[in-house]
XYZ file of C-alpha atoms in Angstrom:
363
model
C 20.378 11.090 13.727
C 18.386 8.160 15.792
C 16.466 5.752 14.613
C 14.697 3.733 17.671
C 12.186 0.938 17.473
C 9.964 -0.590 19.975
C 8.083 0.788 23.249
C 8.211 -0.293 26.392
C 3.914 0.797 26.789
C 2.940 -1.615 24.007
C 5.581 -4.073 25.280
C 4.207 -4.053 28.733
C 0.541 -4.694 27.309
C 1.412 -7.564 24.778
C 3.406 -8.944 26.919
C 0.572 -9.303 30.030
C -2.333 -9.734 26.611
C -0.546 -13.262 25.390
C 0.281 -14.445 28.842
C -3.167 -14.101 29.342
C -4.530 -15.602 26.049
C -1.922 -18.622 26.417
C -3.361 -19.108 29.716
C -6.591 -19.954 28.312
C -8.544 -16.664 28.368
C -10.527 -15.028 25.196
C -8.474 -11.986 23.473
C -11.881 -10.407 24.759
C -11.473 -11.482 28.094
C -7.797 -10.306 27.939
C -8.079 -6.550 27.154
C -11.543 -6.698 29.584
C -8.788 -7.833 32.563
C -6.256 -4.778 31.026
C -8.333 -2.168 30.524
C -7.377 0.684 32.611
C -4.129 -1.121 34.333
C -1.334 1.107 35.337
C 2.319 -0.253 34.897
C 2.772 -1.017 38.540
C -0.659 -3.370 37.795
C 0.688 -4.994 34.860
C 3.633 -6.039 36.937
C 1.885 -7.319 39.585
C -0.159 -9.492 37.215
C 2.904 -10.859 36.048
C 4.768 -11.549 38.850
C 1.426 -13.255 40.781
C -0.263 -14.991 37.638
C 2.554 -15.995 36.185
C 5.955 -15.529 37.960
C 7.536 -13.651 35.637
C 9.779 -10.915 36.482
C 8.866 -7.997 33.925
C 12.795 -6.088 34.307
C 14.164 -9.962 33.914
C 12.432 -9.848 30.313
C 15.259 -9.424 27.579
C 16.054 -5.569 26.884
C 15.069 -5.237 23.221
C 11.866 -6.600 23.993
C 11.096 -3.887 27.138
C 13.281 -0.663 25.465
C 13.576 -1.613 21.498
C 17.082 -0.757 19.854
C 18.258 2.547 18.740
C 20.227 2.636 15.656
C 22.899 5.937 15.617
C 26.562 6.681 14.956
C 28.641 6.398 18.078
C 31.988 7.727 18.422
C 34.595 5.233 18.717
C 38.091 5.446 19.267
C 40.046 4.199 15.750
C 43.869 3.808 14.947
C 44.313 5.376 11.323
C 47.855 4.893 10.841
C 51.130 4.728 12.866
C 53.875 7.273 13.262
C 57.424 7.177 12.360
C 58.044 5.173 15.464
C 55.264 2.434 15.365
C 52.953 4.057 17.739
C 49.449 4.121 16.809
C 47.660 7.365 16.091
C 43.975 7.463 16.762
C 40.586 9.405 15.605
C 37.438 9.600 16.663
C 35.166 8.217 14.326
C 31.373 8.014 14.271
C 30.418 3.991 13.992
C 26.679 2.637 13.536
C 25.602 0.922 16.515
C 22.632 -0.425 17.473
C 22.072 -0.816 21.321
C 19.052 -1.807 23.456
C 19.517 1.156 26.020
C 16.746 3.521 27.645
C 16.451 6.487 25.406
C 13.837 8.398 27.562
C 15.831 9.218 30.604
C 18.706 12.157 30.495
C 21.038 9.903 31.199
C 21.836 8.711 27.621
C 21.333 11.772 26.378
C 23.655 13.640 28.678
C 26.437 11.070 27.008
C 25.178 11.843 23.466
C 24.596 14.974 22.915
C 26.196 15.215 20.056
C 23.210 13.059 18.132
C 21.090 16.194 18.848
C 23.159 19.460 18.268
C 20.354 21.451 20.281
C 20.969 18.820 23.245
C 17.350 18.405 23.667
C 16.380 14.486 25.530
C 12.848 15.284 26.397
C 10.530 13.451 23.999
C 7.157 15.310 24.223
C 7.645 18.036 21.963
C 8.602 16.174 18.938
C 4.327 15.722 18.594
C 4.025 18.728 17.530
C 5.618 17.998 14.297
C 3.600 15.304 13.797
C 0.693 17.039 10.841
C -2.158 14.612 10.442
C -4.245 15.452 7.597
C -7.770 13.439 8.069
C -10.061 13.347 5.533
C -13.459 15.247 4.988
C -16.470 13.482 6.898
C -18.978 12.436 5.107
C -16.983 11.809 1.435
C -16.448 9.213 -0.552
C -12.550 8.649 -0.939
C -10.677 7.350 -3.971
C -7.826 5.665 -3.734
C -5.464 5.422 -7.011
C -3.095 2.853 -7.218
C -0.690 3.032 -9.918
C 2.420 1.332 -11.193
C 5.763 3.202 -10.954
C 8.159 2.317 -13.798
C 5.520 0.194 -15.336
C 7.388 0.083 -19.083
C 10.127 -0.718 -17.460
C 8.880 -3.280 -15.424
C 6.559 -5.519 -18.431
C 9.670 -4.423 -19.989
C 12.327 -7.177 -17.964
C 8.985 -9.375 -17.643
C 8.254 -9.384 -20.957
C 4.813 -8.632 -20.827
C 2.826 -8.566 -24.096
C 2.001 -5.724 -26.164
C -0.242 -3.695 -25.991
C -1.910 -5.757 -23.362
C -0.655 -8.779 -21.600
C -3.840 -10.726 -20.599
C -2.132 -13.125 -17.967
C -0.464 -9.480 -16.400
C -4.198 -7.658 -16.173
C -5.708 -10.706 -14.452
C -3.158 -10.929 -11.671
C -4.092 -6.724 -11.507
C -7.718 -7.870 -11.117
C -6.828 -10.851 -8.272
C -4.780 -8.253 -6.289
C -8.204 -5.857 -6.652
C -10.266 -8.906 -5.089
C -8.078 -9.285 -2.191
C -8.139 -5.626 -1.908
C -11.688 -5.998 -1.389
C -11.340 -8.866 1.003
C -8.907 -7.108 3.189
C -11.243 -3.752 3.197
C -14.967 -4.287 3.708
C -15.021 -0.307 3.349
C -13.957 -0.748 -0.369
C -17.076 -1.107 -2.122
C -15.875 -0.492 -5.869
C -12.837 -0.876 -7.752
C -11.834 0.099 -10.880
C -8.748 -0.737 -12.855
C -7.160 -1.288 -16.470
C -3.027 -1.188 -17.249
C -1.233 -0.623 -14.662
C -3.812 1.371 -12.410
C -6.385 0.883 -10.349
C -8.907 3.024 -8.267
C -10.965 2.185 -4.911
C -14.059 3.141 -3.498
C -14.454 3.368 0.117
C -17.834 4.123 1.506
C -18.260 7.664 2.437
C -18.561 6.688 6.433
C -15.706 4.829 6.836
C -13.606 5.274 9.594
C -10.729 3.640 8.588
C -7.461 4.806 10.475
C -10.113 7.482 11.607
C -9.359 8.742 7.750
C -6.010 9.335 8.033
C -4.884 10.349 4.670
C -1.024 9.091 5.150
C -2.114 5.652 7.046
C -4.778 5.156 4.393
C -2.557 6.043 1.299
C 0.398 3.783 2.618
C -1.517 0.599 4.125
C -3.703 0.206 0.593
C -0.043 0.668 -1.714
C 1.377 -1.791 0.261
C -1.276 -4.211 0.930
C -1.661 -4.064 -3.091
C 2.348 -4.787 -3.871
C 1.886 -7.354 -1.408
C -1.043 -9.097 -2.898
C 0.415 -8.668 -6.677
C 3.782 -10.313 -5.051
C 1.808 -13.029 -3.356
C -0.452 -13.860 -6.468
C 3.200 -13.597 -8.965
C 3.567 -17.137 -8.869
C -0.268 -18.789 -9.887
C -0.332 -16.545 -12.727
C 3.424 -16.670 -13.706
C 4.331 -19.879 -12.726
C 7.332 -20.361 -15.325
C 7.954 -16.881 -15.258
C 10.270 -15.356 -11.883
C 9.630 -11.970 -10.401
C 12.747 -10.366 -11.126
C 12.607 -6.699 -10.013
C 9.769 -6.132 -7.204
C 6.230 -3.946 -8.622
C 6.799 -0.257 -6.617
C 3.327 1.061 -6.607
C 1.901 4.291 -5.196
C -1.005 5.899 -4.090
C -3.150 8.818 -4.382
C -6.405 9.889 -2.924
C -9.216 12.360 -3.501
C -12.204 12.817 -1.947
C -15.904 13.624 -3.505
C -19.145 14.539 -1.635
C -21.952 12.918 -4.414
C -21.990 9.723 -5.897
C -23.026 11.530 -9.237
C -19.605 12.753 -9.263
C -17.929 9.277 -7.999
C -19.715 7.904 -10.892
C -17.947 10.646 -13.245
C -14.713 10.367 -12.223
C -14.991 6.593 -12.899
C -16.842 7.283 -16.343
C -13.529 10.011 -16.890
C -10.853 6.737 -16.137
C -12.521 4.182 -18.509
C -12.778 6.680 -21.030
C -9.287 7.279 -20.058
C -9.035 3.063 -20.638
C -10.003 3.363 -24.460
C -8.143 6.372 -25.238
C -5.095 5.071 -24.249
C -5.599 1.333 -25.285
C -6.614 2.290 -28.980
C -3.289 4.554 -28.904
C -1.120 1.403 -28.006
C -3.243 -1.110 -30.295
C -2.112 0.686 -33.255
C 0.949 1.560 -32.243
C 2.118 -1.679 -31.287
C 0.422 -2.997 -34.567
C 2.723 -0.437 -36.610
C 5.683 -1.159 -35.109
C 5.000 -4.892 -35.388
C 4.549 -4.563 -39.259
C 8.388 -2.839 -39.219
C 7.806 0.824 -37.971
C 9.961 2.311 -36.139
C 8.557 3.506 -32.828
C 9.102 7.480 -33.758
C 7.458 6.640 -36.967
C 4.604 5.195 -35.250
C 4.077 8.220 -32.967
C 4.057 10.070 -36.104
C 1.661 8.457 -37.943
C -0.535 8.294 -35.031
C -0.263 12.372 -34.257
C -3.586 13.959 -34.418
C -5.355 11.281 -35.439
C -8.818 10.567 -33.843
C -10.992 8.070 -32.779
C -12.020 6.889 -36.294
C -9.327 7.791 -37.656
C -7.666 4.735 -35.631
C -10.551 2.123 -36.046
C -9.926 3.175 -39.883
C -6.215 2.667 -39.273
C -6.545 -0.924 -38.124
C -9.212 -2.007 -40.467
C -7.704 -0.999 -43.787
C -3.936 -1.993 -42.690
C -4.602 -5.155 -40.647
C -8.011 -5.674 -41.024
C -8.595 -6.009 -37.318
C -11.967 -3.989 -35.907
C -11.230 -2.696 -32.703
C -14.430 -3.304 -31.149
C -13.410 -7.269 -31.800
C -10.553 -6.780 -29.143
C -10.872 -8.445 -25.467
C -13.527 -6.150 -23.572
C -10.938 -6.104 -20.272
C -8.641 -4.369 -22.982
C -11.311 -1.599 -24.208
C -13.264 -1.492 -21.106
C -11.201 -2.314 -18.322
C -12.495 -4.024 -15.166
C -15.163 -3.412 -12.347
C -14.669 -5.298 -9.242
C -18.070 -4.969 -6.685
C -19.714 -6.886 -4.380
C -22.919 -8.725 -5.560
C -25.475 -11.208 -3.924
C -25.218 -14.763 -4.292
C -26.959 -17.503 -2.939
C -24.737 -19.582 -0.310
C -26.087 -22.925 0.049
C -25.250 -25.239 3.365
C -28.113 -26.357 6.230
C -29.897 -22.995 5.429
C -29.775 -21.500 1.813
C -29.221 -17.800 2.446
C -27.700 -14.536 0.715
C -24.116 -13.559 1.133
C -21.728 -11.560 -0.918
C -19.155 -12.201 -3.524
C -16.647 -10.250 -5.138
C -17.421 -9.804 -9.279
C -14.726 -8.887 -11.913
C -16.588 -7.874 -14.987
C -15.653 -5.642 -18.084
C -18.714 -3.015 -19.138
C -19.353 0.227 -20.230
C -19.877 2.127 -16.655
C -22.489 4.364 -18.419
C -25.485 5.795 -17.306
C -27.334 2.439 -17.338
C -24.958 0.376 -15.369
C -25.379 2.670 -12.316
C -28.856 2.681 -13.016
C -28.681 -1.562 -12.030
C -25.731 -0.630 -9.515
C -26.175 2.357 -7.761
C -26.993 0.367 -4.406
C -23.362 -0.212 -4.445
C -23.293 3.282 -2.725
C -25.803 2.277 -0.125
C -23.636 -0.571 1.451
């Protein structure tokens, strides 16, 4: 197997783009010069503008490396009479030669067993799925190994305050980074996104749009470690993934956003009194056990009469979880005028919230 990086088409362009751009011109005015260039055009920009040779320019940069196992000649051992005896072995190498023409693949046919060079077909293995026009997508973002993870980082239980904050900062930059986000919704180690039903981001590629938001989101929760942990160091990195889903109405966007703070409460009034059991000297099974069946009340009753704590008391980000959405503000300067910042609040997303909100969906 091959594994090659680079291209000499993008190479070509960047290359003549920042010439251009250090030479004084707009990135505007740049692609306007390059649009609809040829190679041969690109080279004589080069060579006349600036007097560069394009073939003199270092190999990686014009072919990228290949990566792949290359059979080498290796002495294993020697025989009874000191002469070496050798093997062909397959070594990792990483070269910076051109991969397109025959010629290297003539010489390494081997890589491929079918002994196929020509790169065109491979395309049609490439299965974009693009999203439904005309829906709103969800993105859910999720923690993988989560118990594990507050687990080294000793995160409080059942809810580590300083841990869902950092959540909620990595949801504002998530926002900042995607104007077609326009809700977000998140408690634990979850959190879902809103994009507007129009957007066109990577022309709704499901697998660009499912891997650019997890990673953007590990990066930003990375990034922000440090202001909300500062004594505390990021041992093992956060892995998080990503699902989507798609949904035609906002009625039922607002339902499946109703079904995950719902989802919120059950879960955190589960862990409050579990946590609170095995805190008074349960053991965890016993815990589980005592909580087995039980029902809402049945917990608030739980709480009350053994540790005289009433549930509805506890932190709203803990019951509720947290809404992150645009909202108007007034931005002051030479002219006072509107603009837009990002809220983090922690309410009940019933019918009377989207009743205020439901312009949200008309951004």
């Amino acid at each position: 197997m091959i594994i090659w990086h680079g291209g000499h088409i993008n190479n070509h362009y960047n290359t003549c783009f920042w010439m251009l751009v250090k030479s004084g011109k707009t990135e505007k005015e740049a692609q306007q010069t390059l649009k609809g260039t040829f190679s041969k055009d690109k080279n004589e920009l080069l060579s006349q503008q600036f007097q560069v040779n394009y073939e003199d320019e270092p190999a990686m940069f014009r072919k990228g490396s290949s990566v792949y196992r290359d059979k080498v000649e290796t002495k294993v051992k020697t025989d009874d009479y000191g002469n070496p005896i050798k093997r062909i072995r397959l070594a990792i190498t990483v070269s910076n030669l051109d991969i397109i023409g025959p010629e290297f693949w003539e010489k390494h046919q081997y890589i491929l067993q079918e002994g196929k060079y020509r790169y065109e077909y491979v395309k049609k293995f490439d299965d974009i799925h693009r999203l439904p026009c005309c829906n709103w997508i969800v993105v859910r973002i999720s923690a993988c190994q989560f118990d594990q993870f507050s687990l080294i980082h000793s995160f409080d239980k059942p809810n580590d305050e300083t841990a869902l904050s950092l959540m909620n900062a990595s949801a504002s930059l998530m926002m900042e980074q995607f104007p077609g986000i326009i809700f977000g919704y998140g408690f634990s180690n979850e959190y879902s996104f809103v994009f507007q039903k129009n957007t066109e981001l990577y022309q709704r590629n499901e697998r660009l749009i499912l891997s650019s938001c997890s990673s953007c989101f590990t990066s930003f929760y990375m990034m922000k470690w440090k202001e909300y942990f500062p004594s505390k160091e990021l041992v093992q990195p956060p892995k998080f993934e990503a699902e989507v889903l798609c949904y035609p109405k906002p009625k039922i966007v607002c339902d499946y956003l109703s079904w995950r703070q719902a989802e919120c409460h059950n879960r955190n009034q589960y862990n409050t009194c579990f946590w609170m059991l095995v805190k008074s000297g349960e053991e965890e099974n016993k815990a589980n056990e005592i909580l087995k069946g039980t029902l809402s009340k049945d917990k608030n009753e739980l709480l009350f009469q053994r540790f005289q704590m009433n549930y509805n008391n506890e932190p709203a980000m803990f019951r509720k979880g947290s809404c992150t959405y645009r909202q108007k503000v007034k931005v002051s300067g030479d002219v006072v005028r509107d603009g837009w910042d990002v809220a983090v609040t922690h309410v009940d997303m019933g019918p009377d919230f989207w009743r205020k909100h439901m312009s949200i969906f008309d951004k």
